[in-house]
Coordinates of C-alpha atoms and ligand atoms in Angstrom, one line a residue:
X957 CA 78.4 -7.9 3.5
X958 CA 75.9 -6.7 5.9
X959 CA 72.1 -7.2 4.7
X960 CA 70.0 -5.3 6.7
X961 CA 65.8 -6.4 5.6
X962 CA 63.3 -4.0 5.8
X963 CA 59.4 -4.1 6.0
X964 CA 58.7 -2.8 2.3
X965 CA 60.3 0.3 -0.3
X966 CA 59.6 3.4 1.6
X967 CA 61.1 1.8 4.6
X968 CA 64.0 0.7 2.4
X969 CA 64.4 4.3 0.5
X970 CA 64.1 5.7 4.3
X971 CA 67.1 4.0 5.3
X972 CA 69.1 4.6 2.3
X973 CA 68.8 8.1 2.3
X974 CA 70.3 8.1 6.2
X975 CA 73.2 6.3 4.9
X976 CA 74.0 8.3 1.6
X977 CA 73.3 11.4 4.1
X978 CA 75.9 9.9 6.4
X979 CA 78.5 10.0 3.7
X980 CA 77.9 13.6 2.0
X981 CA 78.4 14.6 5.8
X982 CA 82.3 14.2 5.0
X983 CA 84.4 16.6 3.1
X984 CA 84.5 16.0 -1.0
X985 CA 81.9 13.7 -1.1
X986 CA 82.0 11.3 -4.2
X987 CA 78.8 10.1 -4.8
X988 CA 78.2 7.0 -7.0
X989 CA 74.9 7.5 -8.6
X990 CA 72.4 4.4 -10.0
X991 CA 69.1 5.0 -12.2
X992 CA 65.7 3.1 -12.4
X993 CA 62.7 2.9 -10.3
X994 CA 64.1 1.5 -7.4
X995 CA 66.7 4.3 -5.5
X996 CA 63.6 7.0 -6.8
X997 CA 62.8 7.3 -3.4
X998 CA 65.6 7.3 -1.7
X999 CA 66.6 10.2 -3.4
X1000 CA 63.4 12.3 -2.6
X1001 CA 64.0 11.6 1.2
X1002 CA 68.0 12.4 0.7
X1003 CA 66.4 15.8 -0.7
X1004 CA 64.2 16.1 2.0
X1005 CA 66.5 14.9 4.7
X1006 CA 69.5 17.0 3.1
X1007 CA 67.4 20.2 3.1
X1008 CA 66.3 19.9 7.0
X1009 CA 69.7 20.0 7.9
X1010 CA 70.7 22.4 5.8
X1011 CA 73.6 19.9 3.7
X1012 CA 74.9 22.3 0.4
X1013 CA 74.8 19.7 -2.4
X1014 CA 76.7 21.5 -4.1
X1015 CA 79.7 20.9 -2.5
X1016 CA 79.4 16.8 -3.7
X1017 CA 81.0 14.8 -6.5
X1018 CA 79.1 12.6 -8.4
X1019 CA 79.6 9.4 -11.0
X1020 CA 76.6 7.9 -12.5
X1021 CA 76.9 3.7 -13.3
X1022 CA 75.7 3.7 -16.8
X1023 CA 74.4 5.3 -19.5
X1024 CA 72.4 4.6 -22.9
X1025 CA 74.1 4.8 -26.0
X1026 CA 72.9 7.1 -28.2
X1027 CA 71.1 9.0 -26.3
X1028 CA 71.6 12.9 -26.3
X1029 CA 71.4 14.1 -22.5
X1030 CA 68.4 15.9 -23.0
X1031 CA 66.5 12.6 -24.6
X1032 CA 63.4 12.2 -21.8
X1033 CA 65.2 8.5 -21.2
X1034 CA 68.3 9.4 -20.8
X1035 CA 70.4 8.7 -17.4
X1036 CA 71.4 12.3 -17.5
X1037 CA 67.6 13.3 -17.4
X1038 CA 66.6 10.7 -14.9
X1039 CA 69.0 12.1 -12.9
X1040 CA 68.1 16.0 -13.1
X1041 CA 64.7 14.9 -12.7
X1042 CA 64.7 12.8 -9.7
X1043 CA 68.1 14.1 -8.0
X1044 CA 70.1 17.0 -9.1
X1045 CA 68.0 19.9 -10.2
X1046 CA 65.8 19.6 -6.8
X1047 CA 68.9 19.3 -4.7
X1048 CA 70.9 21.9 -6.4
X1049 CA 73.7 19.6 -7.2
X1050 CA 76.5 21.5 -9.2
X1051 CA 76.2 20.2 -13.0
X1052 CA 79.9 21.1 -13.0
X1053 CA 80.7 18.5 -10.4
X1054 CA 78.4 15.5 -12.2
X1055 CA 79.9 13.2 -14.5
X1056 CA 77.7 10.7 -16.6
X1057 CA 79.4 8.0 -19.0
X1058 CA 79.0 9.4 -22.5
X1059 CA 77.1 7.4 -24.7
X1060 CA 77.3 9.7 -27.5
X1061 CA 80.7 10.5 -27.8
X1062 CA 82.3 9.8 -31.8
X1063 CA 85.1 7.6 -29.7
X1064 CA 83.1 5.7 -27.3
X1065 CA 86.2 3.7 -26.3
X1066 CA 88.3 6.3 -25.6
X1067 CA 85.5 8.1 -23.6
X1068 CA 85.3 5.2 -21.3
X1069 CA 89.0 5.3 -20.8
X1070 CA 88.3 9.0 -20.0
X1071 CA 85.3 8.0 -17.7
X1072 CA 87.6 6.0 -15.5
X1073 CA 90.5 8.5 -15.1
X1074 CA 88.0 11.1 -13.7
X1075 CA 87.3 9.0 -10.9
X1076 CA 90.9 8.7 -10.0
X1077 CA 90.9 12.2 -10.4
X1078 CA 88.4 13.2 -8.3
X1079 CA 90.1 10.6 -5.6
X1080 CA 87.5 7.5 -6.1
X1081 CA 83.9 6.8 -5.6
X1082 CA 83.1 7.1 -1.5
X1083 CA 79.8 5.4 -1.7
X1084 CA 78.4 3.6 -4.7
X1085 CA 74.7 3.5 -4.8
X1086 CA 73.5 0.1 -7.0
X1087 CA 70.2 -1.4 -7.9
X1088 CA 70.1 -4.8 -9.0
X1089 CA 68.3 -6.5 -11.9
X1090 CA 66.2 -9.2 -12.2
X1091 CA 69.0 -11.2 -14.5
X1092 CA 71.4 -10.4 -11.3
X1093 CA 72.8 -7.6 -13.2
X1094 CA 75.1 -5.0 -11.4
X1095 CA 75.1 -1.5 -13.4
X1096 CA 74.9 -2.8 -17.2
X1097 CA 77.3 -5.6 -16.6
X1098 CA 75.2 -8.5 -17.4
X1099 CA 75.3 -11.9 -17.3
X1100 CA 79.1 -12.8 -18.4
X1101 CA 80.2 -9.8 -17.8
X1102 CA 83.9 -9.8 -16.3
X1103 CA 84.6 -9.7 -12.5
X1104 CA 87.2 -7.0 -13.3
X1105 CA 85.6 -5.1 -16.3
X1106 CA 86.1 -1.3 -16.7
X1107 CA 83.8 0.7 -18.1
X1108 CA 83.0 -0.1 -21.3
X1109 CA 80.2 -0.1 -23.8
X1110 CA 78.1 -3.4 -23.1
X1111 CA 75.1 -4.8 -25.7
X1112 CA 72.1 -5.3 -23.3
X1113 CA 70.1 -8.7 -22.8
X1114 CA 66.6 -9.3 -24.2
X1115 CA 65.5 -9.7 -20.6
X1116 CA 67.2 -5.9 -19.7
X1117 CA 65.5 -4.6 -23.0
X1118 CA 62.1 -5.8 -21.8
X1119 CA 62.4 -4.8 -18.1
X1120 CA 63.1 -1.3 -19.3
X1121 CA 61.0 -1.3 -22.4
X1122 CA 58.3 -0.4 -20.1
X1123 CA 60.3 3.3 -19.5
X1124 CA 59.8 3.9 -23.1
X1125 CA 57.2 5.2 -25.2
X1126 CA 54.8 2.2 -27.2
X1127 CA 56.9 1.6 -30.8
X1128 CA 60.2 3.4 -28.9
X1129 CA 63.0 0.6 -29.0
X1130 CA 64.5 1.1 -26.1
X1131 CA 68.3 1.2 -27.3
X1132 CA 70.6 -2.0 -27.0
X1133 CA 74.2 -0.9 -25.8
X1134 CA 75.0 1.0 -22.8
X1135 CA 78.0 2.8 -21.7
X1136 CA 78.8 1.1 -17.9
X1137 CA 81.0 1.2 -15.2
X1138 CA 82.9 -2.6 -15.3
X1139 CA 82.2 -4.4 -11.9
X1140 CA 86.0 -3.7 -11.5
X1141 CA 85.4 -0.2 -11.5
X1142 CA 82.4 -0.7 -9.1
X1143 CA 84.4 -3.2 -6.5
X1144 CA 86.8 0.2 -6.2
X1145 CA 84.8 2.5 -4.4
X1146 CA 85.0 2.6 -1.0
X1147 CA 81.4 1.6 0.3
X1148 CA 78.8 -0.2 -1.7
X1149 CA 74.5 0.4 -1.0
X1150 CA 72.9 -2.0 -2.9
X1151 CA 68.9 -1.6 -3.0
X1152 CA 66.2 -4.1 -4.1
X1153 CA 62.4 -4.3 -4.0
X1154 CA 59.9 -6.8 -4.9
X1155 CA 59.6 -10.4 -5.3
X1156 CA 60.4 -9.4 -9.3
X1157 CA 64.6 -9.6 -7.3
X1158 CA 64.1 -12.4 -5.1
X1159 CA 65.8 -14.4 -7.5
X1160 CA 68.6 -12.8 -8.6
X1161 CA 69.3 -11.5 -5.0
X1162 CA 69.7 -14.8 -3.8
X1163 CA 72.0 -15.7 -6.5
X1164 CA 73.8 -12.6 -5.3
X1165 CA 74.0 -13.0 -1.8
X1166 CA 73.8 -16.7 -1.5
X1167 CA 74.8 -18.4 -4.7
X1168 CA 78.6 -18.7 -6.0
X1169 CA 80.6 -15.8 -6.7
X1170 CA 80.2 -16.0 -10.8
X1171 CA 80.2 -13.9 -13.7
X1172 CA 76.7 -15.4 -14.5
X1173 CA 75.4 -13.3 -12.0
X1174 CA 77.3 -10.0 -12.0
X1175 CA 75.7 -8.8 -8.7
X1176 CA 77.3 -11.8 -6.4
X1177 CA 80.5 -9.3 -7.0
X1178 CA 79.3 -7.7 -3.5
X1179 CA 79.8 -10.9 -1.9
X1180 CA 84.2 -10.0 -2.4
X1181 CA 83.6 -6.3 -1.7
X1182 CA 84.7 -5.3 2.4
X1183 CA 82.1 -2.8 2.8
X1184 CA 79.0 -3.8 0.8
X1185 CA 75.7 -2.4 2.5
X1186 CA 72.7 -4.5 0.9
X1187 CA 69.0 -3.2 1.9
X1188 CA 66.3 -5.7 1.2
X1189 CA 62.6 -5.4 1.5
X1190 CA 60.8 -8.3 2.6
X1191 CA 59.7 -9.4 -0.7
X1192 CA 63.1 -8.7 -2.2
X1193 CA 64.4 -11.1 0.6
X1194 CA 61.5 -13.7 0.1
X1195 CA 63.8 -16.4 -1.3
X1196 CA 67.0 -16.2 1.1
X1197 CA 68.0 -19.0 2.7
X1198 CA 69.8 -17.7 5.2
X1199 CA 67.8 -14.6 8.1
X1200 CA 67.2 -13.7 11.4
X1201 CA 64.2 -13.6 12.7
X1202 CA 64.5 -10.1 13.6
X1203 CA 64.2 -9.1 10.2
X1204 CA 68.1 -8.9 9.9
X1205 CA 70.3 -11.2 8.1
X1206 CA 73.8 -11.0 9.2
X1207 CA 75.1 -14.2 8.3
X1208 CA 77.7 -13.2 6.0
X1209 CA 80.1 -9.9 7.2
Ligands
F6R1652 C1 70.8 1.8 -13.3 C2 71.4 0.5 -13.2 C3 70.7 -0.8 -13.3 C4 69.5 -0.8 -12.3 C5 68.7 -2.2 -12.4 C6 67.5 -2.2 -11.6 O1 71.7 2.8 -13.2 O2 72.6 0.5 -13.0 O3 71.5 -1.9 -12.9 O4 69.9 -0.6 -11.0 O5 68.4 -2.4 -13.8 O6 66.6 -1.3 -12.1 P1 65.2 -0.9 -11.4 O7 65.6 -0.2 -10.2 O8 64.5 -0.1 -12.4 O9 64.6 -2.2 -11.1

């Protein structure tokens, strides 16, 4: 792992967005997409960065982490919508080229299945963009979920249905099953950049970076991944043991 800690979010989103650039340099990028607040602004400065140089987003592959159940694409909390909002429409990604779990297929088993064959098929995920949430959860694999789960459909925790009530409307119940990429799936592409902000993460990032590798905490996963990039700001970071003074904590490659 290589944790790099950064003054605050718009430093950290800065400093994503070089990195994801980095990779949809290369030919066939396959982009591993995550949702909620936290990579929001890394992908306006991707935009922004991507346009400058002139990159053609249309030319990249992408594979969203998770997705509600039950909710139609066009629903103003679905993934799929998050995504067109904050990423695809304003960088002209090719809708032919994104894939998003389906959580509203008749056979949602069989769709996972499907899920995971399309990222063999379009060769694996390059670099997998995570968040992390405040029960240490990696995707919608929560607490007990499986080191080598596949994507699956997964019932969400009270604590995940009250962090992202706040997305939804007062008496809208947020729904409680998600379609996610397993952490197997996850540990498979090539790169990982995890993201975290606030002190709300301190916790659960220092069960993820410092505590032991355990289902319990889905995210400490990263710790057996060979390329796993984790951007911290310095509240995220506030409860690490381990850091360099230079803002840099490199005590675990
Ligand atoms: C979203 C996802 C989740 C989030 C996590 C943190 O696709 O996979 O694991 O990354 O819940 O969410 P925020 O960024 O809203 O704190």
């Amino acid at each position: 792992m290589f944790v790099e800690i950064l003054s605050d979010y718009d430093a950290v989103s800065a400093r994503a967005a070089e990195i994801v650039l980095a990779a949809l340099r290369r030919e066939n990028p396959v982009l591993g997409c995550a949702t909620g607040s936290t990579p929001i602004g890394l992908y306006r400065r991707l935009i922004a960065l991507g346009n400058e140089e002139g990159l053609d987003f249309s030319r990249i592959a992408t594979f969203n982490l998770d997705e509600y159940v039950g909710l139609p694409p066009e629903h103003p909390q679905s993934y799929g919508r998050f995504m067109r909002e904050h990423f695809f429409d304003a960088a002209g990604v090719d809708p032919a080229r994104v894939h998003m779990p389906d959580g509203m297929a008749d056979d949602l088993e069989a769709a996972c299945a499907a899920y995971e064959r399309s990222i063999e098929v379009a060769g694996g995920i390059d670099l997998q963009i995570l968040g992390i949430g405040s029960n240490g959860h990696l995707a919608f694999n929560e607490p007990g979920s499986s080191l080598g789960s596949r994507t699956r459909v997964q019932a969400l925790t009270e604590k995940t249905l009250s962090d992202n009530a706040r997305f939804f409307g007062e008496g809208e119940a947020p729904p409680r099953k998600a379609v996610t990429m397993g952490l197997g799936t996850i540990m498979e592409a090539r790169k990982l950049l995890m993201l975290a902000s606030g002190t709300g993460k301190a916790a659960a990032v220092r069960d993820a970076l410092e505590g032991p590798v355990t289902a319990m905490c889905p995210a400490s996963a990263l710790q057996m991944h060979p390329h796993a990039h984790i951007l911290l700001d310095e509240a995220a970071a506030s409860a690490l043991a381990y850091r360099h003074r230079d803002g840099v904590a490199e005590p675990k490659r």
